[in-house]
Structures are given as C-alpha cells and as structure tokens.
Short mmCIF file of C-alpha atoms in Angstrom, two decimals:
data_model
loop_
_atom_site.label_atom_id
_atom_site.label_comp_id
_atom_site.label_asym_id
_atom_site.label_seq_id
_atom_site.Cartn_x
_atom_site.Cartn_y
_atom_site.Cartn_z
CA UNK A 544 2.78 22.55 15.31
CA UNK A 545 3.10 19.44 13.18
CA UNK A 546 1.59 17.61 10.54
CA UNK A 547 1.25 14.23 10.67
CA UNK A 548 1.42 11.95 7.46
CA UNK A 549 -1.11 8.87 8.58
CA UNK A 550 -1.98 6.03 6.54
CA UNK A 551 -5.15 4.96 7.07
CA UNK A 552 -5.01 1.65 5.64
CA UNK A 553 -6.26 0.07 2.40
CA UNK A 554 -10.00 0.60 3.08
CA UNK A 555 -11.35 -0.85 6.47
CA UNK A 556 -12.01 1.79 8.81
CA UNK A 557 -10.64 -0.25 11.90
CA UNK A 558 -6.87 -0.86 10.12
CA UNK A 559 -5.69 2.65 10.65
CA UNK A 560 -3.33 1.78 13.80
CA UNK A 561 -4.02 3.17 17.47
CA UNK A 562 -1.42 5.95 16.62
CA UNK A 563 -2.85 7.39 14.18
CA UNK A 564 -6.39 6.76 15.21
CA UNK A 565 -5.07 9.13 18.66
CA UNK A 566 -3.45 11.92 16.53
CA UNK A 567 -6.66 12.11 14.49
CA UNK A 568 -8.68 12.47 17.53
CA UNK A 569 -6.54 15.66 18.33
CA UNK A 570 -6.09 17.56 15.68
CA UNK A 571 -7.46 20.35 14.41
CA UNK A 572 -7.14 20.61 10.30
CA UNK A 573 -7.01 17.13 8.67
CA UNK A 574 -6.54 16.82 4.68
CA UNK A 575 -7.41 13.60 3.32
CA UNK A 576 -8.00 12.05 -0.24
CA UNK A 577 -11.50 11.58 -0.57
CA UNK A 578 -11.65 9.21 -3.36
CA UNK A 579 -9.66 6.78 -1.50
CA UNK A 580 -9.66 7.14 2.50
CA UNK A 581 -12.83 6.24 4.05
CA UNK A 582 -15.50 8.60 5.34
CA UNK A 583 -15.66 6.29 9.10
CA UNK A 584 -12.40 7.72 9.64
CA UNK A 585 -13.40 11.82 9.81
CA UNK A 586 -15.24 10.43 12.45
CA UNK A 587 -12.24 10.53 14.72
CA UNK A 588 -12.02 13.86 14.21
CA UNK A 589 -12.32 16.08 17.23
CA UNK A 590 -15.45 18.16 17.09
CA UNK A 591 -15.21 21.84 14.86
CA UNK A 592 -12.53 20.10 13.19
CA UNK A 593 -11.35 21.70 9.48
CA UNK A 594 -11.68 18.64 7.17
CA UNK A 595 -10.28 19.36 3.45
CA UNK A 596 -10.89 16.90 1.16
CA UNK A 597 -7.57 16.99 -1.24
CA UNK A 598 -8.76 14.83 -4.39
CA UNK A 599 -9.28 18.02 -6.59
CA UNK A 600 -6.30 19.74 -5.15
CA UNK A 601 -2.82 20.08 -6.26
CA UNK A 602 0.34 20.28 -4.66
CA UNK A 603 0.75 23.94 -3.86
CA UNK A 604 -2.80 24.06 -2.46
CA UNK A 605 -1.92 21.29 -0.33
CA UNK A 606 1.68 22.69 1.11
CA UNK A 607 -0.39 25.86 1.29
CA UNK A 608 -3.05 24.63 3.66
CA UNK A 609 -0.35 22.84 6.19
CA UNK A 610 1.58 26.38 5.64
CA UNK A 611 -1.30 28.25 6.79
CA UNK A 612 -1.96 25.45 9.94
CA UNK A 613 1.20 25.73 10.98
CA UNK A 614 1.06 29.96 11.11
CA UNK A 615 -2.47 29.68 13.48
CA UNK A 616 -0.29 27.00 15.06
CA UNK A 617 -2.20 24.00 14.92
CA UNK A 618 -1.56 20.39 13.92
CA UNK A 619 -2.42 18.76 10.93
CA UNK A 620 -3.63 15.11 9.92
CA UNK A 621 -2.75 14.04 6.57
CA UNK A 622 -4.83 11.19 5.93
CA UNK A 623 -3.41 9.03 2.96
CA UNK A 624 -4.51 5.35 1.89
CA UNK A 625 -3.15 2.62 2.63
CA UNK A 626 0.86 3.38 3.64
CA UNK A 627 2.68 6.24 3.30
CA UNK A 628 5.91 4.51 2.31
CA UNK A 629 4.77 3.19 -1.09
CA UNK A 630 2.69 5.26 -4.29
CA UNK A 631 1.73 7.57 -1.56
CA UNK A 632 3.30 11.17 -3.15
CA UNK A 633 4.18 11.92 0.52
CA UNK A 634 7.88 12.50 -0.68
CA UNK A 635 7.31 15.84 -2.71
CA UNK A 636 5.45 17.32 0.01
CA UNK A 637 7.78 16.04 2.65
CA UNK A 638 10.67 17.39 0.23
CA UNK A 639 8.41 21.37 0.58
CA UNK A 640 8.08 21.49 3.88
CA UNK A 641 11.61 20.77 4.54
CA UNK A 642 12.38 24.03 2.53
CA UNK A 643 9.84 26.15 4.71
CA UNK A 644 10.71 24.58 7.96
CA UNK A 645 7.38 22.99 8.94
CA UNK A 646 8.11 19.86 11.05
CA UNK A 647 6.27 16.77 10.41
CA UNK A 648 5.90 13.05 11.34
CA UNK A 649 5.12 9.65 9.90
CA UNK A 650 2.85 7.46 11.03
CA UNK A 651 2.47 4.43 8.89
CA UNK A 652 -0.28 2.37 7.93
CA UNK A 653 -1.64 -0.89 6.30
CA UNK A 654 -0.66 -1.59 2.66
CA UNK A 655 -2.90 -2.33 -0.13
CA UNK A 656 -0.46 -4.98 -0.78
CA UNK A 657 -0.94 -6.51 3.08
CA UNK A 658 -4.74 -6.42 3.01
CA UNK A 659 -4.76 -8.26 -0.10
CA UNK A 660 -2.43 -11.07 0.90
CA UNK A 661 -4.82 -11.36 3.54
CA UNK A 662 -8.14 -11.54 1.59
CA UNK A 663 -6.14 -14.65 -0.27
CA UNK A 664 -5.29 -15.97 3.17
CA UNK A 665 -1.26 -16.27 1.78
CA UNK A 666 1.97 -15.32 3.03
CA UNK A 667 3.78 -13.75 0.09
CA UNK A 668 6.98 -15.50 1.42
CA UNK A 669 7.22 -18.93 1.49
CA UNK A 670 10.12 -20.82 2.14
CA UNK A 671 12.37 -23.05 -0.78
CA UNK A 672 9.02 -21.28 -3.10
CA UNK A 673 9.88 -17.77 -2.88
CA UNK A 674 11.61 -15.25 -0.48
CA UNK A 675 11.78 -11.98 -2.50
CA UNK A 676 8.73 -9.59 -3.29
CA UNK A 677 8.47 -6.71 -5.66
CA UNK A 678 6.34 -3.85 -5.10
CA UNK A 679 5.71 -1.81 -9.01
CA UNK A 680 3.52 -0.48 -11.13
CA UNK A 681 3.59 0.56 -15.02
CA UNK A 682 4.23 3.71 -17.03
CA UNK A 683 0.72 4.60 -18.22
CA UNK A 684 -0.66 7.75 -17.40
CA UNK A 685 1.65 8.23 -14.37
CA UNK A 686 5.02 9.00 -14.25
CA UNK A 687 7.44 7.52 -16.63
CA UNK A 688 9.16 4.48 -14.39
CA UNK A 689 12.78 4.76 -14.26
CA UNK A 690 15.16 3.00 -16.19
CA UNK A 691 15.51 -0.59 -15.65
CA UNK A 692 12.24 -0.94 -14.18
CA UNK A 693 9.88 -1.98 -16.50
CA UNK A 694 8.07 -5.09 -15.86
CA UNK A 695 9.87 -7.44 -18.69
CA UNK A 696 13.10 -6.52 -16.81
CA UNK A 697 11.54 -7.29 -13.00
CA UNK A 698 10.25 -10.09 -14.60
CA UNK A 699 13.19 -12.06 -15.36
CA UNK A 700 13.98 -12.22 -11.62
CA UNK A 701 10.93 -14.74 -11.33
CA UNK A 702 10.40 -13.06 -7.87
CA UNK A 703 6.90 -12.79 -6.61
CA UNK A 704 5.66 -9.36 -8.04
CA UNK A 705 2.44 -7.27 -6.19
CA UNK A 706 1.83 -4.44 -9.11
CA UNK A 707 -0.31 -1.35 -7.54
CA UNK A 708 -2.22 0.85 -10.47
CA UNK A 709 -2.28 -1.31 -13.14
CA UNK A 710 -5.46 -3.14 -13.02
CA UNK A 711 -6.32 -1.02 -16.07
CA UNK A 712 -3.99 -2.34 -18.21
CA UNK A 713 -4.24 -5.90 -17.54
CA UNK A 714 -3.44 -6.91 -21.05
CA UNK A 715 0.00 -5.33 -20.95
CA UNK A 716 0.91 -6.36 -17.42
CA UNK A 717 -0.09 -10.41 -19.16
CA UNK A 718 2.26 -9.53 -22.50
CA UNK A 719 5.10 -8.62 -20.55
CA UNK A 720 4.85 -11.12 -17.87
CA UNK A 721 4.23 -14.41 -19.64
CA UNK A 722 7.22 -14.89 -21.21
CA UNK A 723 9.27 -15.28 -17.95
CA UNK A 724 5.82 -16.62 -15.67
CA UNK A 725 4.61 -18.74 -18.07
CA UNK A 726 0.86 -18.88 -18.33
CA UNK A 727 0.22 -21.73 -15.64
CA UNK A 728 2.00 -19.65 -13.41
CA UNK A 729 -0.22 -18.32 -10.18
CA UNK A 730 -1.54 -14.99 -10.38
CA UNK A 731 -4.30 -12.88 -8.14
CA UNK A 732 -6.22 -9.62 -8.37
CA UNK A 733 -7.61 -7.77 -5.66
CA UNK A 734 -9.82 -4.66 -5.89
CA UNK A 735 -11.02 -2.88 -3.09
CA UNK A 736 -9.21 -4.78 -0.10
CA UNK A 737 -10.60 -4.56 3.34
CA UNK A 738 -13.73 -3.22 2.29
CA UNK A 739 -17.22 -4.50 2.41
CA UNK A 740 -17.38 -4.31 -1.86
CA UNK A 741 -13.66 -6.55 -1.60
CA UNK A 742 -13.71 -8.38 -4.91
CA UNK A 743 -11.05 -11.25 -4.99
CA UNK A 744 -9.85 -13.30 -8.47
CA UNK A 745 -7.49 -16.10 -8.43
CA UNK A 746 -6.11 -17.48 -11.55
CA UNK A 747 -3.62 -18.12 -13.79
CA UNK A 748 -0.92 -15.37 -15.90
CA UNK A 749 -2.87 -17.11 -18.73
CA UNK A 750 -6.45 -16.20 -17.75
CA UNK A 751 -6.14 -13.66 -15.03
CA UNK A 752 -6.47 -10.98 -18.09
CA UNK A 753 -10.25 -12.07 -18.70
CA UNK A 754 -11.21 -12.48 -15.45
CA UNK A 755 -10.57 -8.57 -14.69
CA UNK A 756 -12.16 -7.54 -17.89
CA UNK A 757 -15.33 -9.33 -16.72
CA UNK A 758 -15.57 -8.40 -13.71
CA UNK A 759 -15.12 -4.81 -14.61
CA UNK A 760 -11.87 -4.15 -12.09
CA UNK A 761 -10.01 -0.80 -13.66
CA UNK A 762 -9.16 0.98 -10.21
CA UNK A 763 -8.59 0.75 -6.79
CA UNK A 764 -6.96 -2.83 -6.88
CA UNK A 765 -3.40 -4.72 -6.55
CA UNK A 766 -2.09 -7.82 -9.27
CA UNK A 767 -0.04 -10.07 -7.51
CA UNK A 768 1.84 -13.05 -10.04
CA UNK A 769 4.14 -15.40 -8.13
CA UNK A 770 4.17 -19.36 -7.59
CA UNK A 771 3.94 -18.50 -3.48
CA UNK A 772 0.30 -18.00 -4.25
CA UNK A 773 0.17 -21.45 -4.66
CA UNK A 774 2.72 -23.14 -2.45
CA UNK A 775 1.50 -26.29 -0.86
CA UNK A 776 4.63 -28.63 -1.05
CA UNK A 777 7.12 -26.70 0.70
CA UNK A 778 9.71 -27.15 3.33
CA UNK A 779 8.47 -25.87 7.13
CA UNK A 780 10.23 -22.75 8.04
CA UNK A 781 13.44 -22.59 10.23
CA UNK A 782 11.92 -20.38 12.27
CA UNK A 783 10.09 -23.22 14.58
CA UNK A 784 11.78 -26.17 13.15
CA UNK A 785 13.01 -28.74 16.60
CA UNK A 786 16.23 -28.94 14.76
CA UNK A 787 16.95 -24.84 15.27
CA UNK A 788 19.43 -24.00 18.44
CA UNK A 789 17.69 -22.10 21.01
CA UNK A 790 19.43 -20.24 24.04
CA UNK A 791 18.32 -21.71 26.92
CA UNK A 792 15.22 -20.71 28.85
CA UNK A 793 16.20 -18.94 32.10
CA UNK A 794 15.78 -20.73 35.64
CA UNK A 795 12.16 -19.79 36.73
CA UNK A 796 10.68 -19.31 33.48
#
C-alpha cells in the first residue's frame, strides 16, 4: 500500500500530469481538498472509489483515513492544488506517516505560481532584468513567518517576488513593498489561474492595491512585483546566442 501525494495543478483539470492522472485512475480511497482541487478530476477515479473530501478535516482525521487505507491495504490519492512542494501542508503529514511506517510517494504538479506566469504570457526570468524569484506569503492568519522573512526584508533584494495567500491584504503587501519597488515598478495579480473564471490585473506597486479591491480578489490568487514583468529591452539569452561553443554534431546526424 501507498499513498500518493498528487498535485493536481492550479485549477485546469487537464494540468494534473499523466502520472498522476494514472495513479488516480487506480486507486481506491482518494482525499482531496474540495475548496480548491477541481471536481473534473474525481472523474479519474476508478469506479466504487472512496472519495473524502478533506476541507473540513483536520490533521489527525486525515493521517487517520490513510492509516486505516493502508490496514485494508489499499492505495491512496492525495489530491492537493497546485504543487505539493510549496504552501501545500504535505510536510506534517509526510513527517506522521514516517512515525507509523506508511510508505508514500510524490508526484508533483503545476504551481499556482507557473499557471499565472502563463496567463501573463512572461517568463519570470529574464536575462540582465532579473534571474532570481521568491516564492512567500505574509503572517496574517497563518502561521507566523520565520524570522528574517518578512516582506520589507525580501524586499530589499529587489528580486522578482510571486506572494501566494495574500491577495487579502493587498494594502500591506503595497506598504511594505514600495519603499524598495518604488511605485512605477511592475506588479501583477492573478486569481483563479487556469480556470475558466481566470481573472488577470496588470499594474503598477502604486495602483495594483485598487485594482484588487475593485475587482473583489481576496482568495484563491498569486501577486507577483518584479521589473521582469515588463522586460522588453533586454539582452537575448546565452542559451541560443551564435556566439555560444557547441560540441560538435556527430557524423550522420
């Protein structure tokens, strides 16, 4: 038996990957957030399948379902948004069924972070602009953030900054920010990602604020603030550039 930690992407029902669209299609239990992973993907399912929909459920009920899975010795699908690398809370249960010796795997999955740079049609990295991105949030009603991590301290890097859970707070996320952005700088929101309600706003640190208010974003949606959003002038990357060394091709190729 095994459980399986899938992301299923940011929204879009065809982004889960082939892996985890095969494991889903053989399992028997499968847990997923409802408020967040969408309903398409149950559909994968195998038929008499135990869905559990976790969004009212806390941790122990959680560990206690894949505990019971794994003593009728069947395989479970936990189905979590987007990827389970980042904001996912994959770590506390991975961290309980190490103690009860449950094996699982990861499969991992399109981030909200990804979709969005896609909706803006950008690459976060662009070269001489901006090589460095930083994935945060804020201390609200989640956990306190750790030392050293607050957003006036990330700030002062000037690196190009994709904050998850804080569409709520706009206001804040503008205070701390300006002072090392400036308000011309570039800055993007984007709620719902993938999905057929996707709502994209492009502005400024100095009006971004407003636009979110009015358009009633408070969940659900990634800020991204960095001068790669707007790149136009830059140098082509070395990547392609006639000047790189290449090996040379092989005879016959």
């Amino acid at each position: 038996m095994t459980v399986y930690f899938i992301g299923a992407g940011p929204g879009a029902a065809d982004l889960i990957t082939l892996r985890g669209q095969r494991i889903l299609a053989r399992t028997e239990v499968c847990l997923f957030a409802g408020s967040l992973v969408p309903r398409e993907l149950l559909d994968e399912c195998p038929p008499g399948a135990l869905l559990i929909d976790t969004a009212q459920m806390t941790l122990d009920g959680i560990i206690d379902r894949m505990a019971r899975a794994h003593q009728e010795g069947k395989d479970v699908a936990r189905l979590h948004s987007g990827d389970p690398s980042v904001f996912s809370a994959v770590a506390e249960q991975m961290r309980r069924l190490d103690a009860m010796g449950i094996p699982y795997e990861v499969v991992p999955g399109v981030p909200a972070f990804a979709a969005a740079a896609a909706a803006l049609k950008r690459e976060l990295t662009v070269p001489t602009v901006g090589q460095t991105v930083i994935l945060t949030r804020i201390a609200k009603r989640a956990t306190p953030m750790p030392e050293g991590e607050d957003l006036a301290t990330l700030g002062r890097s000037g690196a190009l900054l994709v904050l998850h859970l804080a569409a709520g707070y706009v206001d804040d996320v503008v205070e701390q920010l300006l002072p090392h952005y400036g308000a011309d700088c570039p800055a993007a929101v984007v709620a719902m990602a993938s999905r057929p309600d996707e709502l994209v706003l492009r502005g400024t640190v100095g009006d971004i604020a407003e636009q979110v208010k009015a358009a009633g974003v408070v969940r659900t949606a990634v800020i991204i603030v960095g001068r790669t959003l707007a790149a136009e002038h830059f140098r082509d990357s070395h990547l392609y550039s006639a000047d790189r060394e290449r090996p040379h091709e092989p005879c016959g190729a």
